[in-house]
Tab-separated table of C-alpha atoms in Angstrom:
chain	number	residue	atom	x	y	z
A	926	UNK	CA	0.000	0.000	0.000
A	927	UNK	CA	2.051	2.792	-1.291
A	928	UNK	CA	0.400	6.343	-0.253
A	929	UNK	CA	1.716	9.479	0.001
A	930	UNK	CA	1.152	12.311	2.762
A	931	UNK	CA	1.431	15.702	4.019
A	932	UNK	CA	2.109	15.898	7.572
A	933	UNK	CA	1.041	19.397	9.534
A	934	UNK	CA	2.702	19.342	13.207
A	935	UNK	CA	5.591	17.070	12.322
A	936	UNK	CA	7.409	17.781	15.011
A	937	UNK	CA	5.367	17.942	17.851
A	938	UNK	CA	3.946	14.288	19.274
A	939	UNK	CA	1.590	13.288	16.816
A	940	UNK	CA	3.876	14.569	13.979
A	941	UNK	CA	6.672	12.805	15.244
A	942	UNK	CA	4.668	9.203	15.837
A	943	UNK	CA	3.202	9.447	12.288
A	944	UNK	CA	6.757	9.653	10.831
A	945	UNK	CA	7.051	6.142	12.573
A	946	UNK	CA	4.277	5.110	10.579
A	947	UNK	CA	5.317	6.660	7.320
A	948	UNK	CA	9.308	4.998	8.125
A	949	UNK	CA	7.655	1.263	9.041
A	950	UNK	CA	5.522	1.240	5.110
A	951	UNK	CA	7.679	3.610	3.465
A	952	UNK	CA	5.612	6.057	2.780
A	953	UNK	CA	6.360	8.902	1.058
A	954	UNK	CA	6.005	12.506	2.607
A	955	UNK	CA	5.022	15.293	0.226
A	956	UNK	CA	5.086	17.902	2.695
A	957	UNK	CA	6.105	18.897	6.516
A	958	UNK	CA	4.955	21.733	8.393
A	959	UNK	CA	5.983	22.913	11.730
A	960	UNK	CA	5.243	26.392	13.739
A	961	UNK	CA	8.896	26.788	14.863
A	962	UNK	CA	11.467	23.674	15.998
A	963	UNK	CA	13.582	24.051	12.881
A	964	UNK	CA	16.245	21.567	14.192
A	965	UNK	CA	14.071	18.779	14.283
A	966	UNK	CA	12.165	19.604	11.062
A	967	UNK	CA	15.775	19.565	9.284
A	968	UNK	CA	16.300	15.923	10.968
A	969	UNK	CA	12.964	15.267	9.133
A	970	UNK	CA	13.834	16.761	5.838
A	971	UNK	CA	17.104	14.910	5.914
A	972	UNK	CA	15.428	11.708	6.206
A	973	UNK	CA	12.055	12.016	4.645
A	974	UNK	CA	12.838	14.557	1.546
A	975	UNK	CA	9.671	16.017	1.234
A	976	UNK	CA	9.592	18.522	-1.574
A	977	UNK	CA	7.685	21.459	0.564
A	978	UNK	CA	8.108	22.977	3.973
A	979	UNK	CA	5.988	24.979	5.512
A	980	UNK	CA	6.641	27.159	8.621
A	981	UNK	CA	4.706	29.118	10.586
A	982	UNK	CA	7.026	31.565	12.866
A	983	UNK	CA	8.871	34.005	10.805
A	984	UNK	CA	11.955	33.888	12.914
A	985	UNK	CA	12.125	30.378	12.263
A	986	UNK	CA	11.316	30.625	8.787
A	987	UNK	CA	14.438	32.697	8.164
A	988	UNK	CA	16.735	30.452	10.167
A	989	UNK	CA	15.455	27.631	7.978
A	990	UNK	CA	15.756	28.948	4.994
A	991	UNK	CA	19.446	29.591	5.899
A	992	UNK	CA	19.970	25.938	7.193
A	993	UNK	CA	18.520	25.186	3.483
A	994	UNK	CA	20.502	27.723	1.283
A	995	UNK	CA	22.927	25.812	-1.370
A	996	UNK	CA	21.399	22.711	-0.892
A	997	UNK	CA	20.353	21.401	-4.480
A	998	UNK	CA	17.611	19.158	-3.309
A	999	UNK	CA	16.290	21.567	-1.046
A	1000	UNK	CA	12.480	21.445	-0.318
A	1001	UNK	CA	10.226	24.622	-1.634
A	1002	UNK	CA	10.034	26.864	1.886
A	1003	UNK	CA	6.250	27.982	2.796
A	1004	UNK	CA	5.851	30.870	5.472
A	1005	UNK	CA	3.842	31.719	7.795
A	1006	UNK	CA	-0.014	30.853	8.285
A	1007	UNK	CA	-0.655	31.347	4.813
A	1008	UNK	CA	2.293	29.088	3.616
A	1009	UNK	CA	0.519	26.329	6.408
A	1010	UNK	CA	-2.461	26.983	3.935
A	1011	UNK	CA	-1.004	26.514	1.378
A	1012	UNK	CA	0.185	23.238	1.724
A	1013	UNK	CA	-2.708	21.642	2.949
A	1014	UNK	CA	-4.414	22.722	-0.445
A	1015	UNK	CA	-1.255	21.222	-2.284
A	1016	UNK	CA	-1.977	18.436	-5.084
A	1017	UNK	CA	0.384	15.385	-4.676
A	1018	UNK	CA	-0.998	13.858	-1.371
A	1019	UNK	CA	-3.384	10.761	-1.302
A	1020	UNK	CA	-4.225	12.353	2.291
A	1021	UNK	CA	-3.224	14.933	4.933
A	1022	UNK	CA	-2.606	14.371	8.393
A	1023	UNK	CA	-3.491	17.823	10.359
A	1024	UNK	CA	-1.594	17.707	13.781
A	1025	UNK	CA	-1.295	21.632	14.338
A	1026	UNK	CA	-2.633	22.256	18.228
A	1027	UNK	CA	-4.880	24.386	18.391
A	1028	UNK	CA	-7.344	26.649	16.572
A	1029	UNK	CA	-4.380	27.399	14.213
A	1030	UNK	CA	-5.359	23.914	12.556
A	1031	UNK	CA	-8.506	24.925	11.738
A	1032	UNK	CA	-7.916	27.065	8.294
A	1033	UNK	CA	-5.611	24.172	7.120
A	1034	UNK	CA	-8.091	21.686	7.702
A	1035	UNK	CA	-10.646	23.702	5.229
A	1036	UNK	CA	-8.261	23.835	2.995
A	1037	UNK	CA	-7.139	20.489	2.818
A	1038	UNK	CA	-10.853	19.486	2.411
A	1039	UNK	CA	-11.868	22.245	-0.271
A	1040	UNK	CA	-8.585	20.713	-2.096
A	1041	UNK	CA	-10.529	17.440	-2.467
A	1042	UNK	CA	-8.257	15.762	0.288
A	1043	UNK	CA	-8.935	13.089	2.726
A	1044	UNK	CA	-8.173	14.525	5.842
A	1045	UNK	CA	-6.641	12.544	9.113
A	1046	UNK	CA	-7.594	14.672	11.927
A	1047	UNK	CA	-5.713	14.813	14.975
A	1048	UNK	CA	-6.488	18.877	15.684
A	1049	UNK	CA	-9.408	18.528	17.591
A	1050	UNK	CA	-10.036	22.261	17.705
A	1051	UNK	CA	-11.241	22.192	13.649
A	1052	UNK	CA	-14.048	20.748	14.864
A	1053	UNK	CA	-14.933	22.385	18.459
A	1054	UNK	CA	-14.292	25.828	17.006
A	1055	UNK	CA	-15.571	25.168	13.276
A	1056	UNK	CA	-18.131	21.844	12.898
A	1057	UNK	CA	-20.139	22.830	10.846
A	1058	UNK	CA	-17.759	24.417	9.004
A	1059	UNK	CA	-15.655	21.607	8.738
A	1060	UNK	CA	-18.420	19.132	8.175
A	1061	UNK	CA	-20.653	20.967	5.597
A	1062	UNK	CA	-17.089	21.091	3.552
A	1063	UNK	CA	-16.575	17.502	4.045
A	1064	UNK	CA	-20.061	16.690	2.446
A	1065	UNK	CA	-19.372	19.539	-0.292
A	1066	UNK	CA	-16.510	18.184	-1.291
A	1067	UNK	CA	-17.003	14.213	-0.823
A	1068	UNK	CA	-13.868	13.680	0.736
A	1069	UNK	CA	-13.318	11.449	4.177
A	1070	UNK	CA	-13.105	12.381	7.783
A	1071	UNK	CA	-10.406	9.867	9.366
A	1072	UNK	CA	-10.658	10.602	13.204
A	1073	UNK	CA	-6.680	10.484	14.490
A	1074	UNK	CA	-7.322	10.821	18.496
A	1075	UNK	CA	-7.359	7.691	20.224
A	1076	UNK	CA	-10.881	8.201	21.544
A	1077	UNK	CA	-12.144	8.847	17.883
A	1078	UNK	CA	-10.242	6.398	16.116
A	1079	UNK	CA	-11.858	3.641	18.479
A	1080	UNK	CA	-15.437	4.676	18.024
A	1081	UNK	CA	-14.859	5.085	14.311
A	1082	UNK	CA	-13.210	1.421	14.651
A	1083	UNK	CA	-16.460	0.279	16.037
A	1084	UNK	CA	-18.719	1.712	13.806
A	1085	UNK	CA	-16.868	-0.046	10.973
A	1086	UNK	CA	-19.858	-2.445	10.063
A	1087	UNK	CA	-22.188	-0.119	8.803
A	1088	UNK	CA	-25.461	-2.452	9.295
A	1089	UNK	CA	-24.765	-1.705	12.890
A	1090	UNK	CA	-23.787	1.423	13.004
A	1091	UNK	CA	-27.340	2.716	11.471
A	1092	UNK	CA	-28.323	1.603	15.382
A	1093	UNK	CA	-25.830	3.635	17.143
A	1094	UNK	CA	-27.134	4.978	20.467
A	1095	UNK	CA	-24.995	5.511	22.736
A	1096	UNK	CA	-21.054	6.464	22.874
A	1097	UNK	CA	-19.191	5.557	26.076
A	1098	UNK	CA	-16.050	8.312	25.651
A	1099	UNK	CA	-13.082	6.846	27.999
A	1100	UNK	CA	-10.638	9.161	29.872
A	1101	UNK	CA	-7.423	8.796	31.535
A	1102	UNK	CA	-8.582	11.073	34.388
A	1103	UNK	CA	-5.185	12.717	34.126
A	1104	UNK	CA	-2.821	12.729	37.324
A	1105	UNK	CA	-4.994	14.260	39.495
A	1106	UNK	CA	-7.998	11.892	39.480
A	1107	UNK	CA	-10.003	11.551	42.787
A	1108	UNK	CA	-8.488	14.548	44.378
A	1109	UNK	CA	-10.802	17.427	45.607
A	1110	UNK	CA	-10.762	21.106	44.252
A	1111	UNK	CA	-8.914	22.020	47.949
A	1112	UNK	CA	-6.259	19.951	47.135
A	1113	UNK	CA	-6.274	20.921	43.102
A	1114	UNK	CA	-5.588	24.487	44.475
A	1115	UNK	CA	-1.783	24.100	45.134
A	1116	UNK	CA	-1.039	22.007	42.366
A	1117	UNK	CA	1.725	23.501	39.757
A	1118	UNK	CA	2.746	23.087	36.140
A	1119	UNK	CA	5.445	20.677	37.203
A	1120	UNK	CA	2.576	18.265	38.712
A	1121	UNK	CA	0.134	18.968	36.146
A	1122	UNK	CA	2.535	17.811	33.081
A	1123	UNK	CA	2.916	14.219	34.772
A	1124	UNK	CA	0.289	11.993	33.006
A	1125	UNK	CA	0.057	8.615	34.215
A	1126	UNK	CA	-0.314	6.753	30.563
A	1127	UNK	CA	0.387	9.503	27.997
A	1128	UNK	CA	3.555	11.219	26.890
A	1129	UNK	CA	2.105	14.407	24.963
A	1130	UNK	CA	2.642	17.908	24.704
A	1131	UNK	CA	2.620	20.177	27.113
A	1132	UNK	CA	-0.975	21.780	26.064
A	1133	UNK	CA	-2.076	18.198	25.919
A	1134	UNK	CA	-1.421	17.239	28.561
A	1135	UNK	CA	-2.373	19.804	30.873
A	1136	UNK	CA	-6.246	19.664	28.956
A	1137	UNK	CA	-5.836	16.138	30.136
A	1138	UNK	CA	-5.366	17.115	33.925
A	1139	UNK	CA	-8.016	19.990	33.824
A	1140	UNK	CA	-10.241	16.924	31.647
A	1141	UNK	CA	-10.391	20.065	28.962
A	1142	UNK	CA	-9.054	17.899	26.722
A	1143	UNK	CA	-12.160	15.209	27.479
A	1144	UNK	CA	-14.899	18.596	27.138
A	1145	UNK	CA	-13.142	19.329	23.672
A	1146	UNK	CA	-13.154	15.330	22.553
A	1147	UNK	CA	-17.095	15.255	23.886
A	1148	UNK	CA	-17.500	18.340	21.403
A	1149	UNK	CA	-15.396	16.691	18.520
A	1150	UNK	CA	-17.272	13.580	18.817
A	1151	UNK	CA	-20.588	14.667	18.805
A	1152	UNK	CA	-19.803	16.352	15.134
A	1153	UNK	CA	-17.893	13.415	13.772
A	1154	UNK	CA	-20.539	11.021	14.951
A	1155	UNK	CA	-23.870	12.753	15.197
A	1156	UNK	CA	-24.636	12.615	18.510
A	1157	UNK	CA	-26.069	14.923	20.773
A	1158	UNK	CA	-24.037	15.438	24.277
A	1159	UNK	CA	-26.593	13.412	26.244
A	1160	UNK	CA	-25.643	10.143	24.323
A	1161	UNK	CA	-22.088	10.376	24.851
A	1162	UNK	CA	-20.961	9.152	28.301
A	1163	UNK	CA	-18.068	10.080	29.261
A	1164	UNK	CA	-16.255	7.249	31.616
A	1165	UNK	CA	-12.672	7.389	33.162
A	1166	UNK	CA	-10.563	4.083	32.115
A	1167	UNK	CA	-7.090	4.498	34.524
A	1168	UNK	CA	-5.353	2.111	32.705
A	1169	UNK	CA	-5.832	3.709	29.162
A	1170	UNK	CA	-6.522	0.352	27.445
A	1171	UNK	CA	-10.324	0.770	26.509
A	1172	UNK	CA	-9.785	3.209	24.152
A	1173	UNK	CA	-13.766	4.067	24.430
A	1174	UNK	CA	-16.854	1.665	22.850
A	1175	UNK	CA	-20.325	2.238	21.485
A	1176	UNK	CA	-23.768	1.018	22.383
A	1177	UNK	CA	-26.424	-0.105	19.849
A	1178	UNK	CA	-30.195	-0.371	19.655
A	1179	UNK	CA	-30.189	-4.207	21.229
A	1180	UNK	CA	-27.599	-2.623	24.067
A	1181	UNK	CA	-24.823	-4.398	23.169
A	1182	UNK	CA	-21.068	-2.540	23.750
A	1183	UNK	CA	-18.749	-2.772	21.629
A	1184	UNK	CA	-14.980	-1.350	22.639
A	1185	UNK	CA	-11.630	-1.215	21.313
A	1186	UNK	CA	-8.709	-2.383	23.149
A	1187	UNK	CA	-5.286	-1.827	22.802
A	1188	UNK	CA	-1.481	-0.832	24.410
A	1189	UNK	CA	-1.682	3.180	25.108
A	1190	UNK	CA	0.193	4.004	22.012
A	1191	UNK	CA	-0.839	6.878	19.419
A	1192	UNK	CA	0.635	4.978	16.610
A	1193	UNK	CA	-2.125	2.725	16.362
A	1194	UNK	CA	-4.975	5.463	15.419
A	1195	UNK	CA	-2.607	7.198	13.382
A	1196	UNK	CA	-1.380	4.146	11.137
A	1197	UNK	CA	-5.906	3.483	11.065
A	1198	UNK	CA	-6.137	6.957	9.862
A	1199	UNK	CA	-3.299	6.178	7.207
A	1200	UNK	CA	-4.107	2.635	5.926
A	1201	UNK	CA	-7.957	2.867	6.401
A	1202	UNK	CA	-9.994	0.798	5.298
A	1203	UNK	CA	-7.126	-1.316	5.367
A	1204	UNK	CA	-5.046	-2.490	8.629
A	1205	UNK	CA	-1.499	-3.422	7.863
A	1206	UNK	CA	1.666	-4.654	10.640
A	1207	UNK	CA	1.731	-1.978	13.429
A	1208	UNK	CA	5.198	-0.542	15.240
A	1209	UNK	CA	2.923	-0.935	18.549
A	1210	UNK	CA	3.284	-4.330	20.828
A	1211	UNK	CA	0.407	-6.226	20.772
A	1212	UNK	CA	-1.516	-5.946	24.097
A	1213	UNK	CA	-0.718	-9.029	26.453
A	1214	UNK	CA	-4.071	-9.662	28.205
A	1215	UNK	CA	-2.378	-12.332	30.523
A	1216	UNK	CA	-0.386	-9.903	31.928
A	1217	UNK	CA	-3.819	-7.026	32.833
A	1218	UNK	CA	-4.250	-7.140	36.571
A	1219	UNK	CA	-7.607	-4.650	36.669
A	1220	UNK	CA	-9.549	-2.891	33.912
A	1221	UNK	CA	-11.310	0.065	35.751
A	1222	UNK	CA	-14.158	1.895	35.440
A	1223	UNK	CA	-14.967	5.047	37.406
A	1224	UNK	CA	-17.399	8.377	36.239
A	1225	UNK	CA	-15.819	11.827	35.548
A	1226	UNK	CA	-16.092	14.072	38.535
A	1227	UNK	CA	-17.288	17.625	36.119
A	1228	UNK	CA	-18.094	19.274	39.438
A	1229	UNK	CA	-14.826	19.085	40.691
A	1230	UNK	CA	-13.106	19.997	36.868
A	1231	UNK	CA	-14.737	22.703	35.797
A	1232	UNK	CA	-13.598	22.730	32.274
A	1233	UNK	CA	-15.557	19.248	31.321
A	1234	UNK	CA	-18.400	21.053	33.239
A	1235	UNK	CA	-17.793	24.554	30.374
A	1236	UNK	CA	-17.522	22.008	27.244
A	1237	UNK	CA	-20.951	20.386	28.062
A	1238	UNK	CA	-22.550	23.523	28.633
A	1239	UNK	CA	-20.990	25.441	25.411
A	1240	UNK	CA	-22.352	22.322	23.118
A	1241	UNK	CA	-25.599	22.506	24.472
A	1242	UNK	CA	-25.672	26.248	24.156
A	1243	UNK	CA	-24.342	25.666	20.322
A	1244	UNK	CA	-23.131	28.396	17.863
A	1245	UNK	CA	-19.792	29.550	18.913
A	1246	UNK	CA	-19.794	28.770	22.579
A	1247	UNK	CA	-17.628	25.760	21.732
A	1248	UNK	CA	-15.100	28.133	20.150
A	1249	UNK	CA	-15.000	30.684	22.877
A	1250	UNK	CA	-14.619	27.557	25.645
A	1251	UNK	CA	-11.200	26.815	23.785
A	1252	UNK	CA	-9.884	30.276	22.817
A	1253	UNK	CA	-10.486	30.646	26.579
A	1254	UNK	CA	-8.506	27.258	27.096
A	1255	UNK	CA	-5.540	27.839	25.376
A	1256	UNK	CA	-5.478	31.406	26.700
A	1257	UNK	CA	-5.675	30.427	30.381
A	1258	UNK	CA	-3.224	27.721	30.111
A	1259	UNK	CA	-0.868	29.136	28.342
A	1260	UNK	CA	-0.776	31.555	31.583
A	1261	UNK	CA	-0.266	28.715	33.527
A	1262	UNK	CA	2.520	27.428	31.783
A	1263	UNK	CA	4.048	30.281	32.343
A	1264	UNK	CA	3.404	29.848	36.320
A	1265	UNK	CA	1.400	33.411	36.155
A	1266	UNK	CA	-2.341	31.505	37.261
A	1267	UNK	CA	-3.403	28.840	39.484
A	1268	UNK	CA	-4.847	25.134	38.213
A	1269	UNK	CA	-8.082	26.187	38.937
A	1270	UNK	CA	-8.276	29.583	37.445
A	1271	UNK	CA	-8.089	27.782	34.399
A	1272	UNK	CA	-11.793	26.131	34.415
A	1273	UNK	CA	-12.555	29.322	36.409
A	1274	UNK	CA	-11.923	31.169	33.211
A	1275	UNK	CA	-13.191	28.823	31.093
A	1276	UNK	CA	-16.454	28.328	32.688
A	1277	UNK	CA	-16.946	32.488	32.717
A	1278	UNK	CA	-16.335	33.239	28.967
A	1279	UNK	CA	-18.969	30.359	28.407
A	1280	UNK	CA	-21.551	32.051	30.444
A	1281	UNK	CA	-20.774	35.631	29.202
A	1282	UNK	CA	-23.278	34.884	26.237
A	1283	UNK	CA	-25.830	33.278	24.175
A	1284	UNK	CA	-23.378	32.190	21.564
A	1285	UNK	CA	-26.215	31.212	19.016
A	1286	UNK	CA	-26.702	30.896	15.840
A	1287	UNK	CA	-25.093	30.318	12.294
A	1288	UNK	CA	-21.456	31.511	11.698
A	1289	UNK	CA	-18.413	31.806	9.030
A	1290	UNK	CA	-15.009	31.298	9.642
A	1291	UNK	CA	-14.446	35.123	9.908
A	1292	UNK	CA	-17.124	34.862	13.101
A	1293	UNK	CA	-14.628	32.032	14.537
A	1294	UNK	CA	-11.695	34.048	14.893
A	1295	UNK	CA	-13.366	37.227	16.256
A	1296	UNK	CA	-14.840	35.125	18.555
A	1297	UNK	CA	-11.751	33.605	19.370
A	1298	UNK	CA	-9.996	37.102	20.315
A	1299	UNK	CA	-12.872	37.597	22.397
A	1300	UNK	CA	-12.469	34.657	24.416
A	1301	UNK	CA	-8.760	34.948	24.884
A	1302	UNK	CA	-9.746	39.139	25.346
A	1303	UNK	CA	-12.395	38.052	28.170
A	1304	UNK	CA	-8.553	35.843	29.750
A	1305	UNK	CA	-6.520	39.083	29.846
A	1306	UNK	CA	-9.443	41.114	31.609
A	1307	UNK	CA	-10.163	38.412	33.930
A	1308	UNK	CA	-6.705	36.691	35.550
């Protein structure tokens, strides 16, 4: 199965797995795009000779293009967001994999899909801030929607026999819990970036993973999966799985479950995303059931997280209030990153630009981004 691909994040986590992927099958990489880690994008371009580049901050756009000068097999350099644009929309891919974080993924998404691409979705945030953008485009153009998140990729994986899946009615969406599951918001109060980047299961981003300790990062997949799937919010459940091996399952008409198992390893849903409808040898070990001591089951405390709490009121609210919950988001933790908030002023936050307004009604993508300065505007005035 020889395919081609554009990868957008290529050096961040997903990117970086992916390339495993591509390496194991030898596939070929049309394109890499990165916002600014220009060493490790030249390690990539080294090894994977992909005839564009695209990067997104200009400082590391001219230090690239430096690194590149003289070099007759150089790659064409892209710049900034509109070079990330660009590329998505490029011919020569059989699909592209978008693994930008953050709203930033969402123009290169639409453009990747108005290009007639299949597009392998690991930017969640196309879909919280845009759906119906994103999905109306997917329809207009008849291209495919191949869910990269683990979550996604196993209820897509379930839904594969489509006699089924015309009974679908009920999603049971499995979380981590992050590393402070159980704990109270008295003892969230003191906790610090240092204890908030220590998933138990996961190694991620930094963004990532702190969504996964505020259970953000479970609000946003809720959002996600109730576009990709066509569900309202009250028929996904959202259950916490410590071990990270139920990847999450779906319920039909006759009640049945069924779930996908598997070692807590991104590659997996990627490579499904790449080789779909096909499966093909996996760089993942298989998972040993002999050696599983406990498979638990425990539900998601929103009272105490206030973010899952925001991202199930926002959906039901529809319009933009999904997009405002994670303009907020990335705002607010971004501040914490940078030790200038607490843990909890980040569903505080959250949680307030979410009730600041109705939120209804249609929008374009010129709505989403003034709606997204507002929400990280409605941050600044409120730390």
């Amino acid at each position: 199965m020889n395919k081609t691909i554009t990868l957008l994040g290529s050096t961040g986590s997903i990117g970086t797995q992916s390339l495993d992927v591509c390496r194991m099958h030898g596939y070929r990489v049309f394109g890499l795009a990165a916002n600014s880690s220009v060493e490790k994008l030249l390690e990539q371009i080294r090894e994977f000779h992909p005839r564009y580049v695209a990067v997104v901050d200009p400082a590391a756009c001219q230090k690239l293009e430096a690194s590149l000068a003289g070099q007759p097999d150089a790659p064409r350099l892209l710049q900034g967001a509109d070079g990330l644009r660009e590329l998505a929309a490029m011919e020569g891919p059989d699909v592209v994999l978008n693994a930008v974080v953050g709203i930033a993924g969402l123009d290169a998404s639409l453009a990747a899909i108005e290009s007639g691409h299949d597009l392998a979705l690991a930017n969640k945030e196309s879909l919280v801030t845009g759906g119906h953008l994103v999905t109306d485009a997917v329809r207009a153009h008849g291209v495919h929607l191949l869910p990269v998140d683990s979550e996604h990729s196993a209820i897509f994986q379930c839904l594969q026999d489509a006699h089924s899946a015309k009974t679908l009615e009920k999603i049971l969406l499995t979380a981590s819990g992050g590393p402070f599951f159980g704990m109270t918001a008295g003892e969230l109060r003191t906790k610090t970036k240092a204890d908030a980047l220590r998933h138990p299961n996961w190694n991620m981003g930094a963004k990532i993973t702190i969504d996964s300790a505020t259970l953000m990062n479970k609000g946003l997949e809720l959002i996600e999966a109730a576009w990709l799937f066509g569900l309202p919010e009250d028929k996904i459940q959202i259950v916490v799985q410590r071990e990270s091996i139920i990847h999450s399952a779906v319920q039909f008409a006759d009640h049945s479950i069924i779930a996908q198992l598997g070692v807590p390893d991104m590659r997996i849903p990627i490579q499904y995303a790449l080789t779909w409808p096909e499966r093909l040898p996996s760089p993942v070990p298989e998972l040993d059931f002999t050696a599983l001591t406990k498979l638990s089951i425990a539900q998601a405390d929103e009272e105490t997280f206030r973010c899952l709490a925001a991202c199930k009121k926002a959906i039901r609210k529809g319009g933009l209030a999904p997009c405002a919950a994670n303009g907020a988001n990335e705002a607010a933790v971004a501040h914490f990153l940078r030790d200038e908030i607490g843990f909890l002023d980040i569903g505080r936050l959250v949680e307030g630009v979410v009730d600041s307004d109705a939120f209804g009604g249609d929008y374009t993508l010129a709505d989403v981004h003034e709606c997204d300065r507002m929400a990280r505007a409605y941050v600044e005035a409120h730390i």
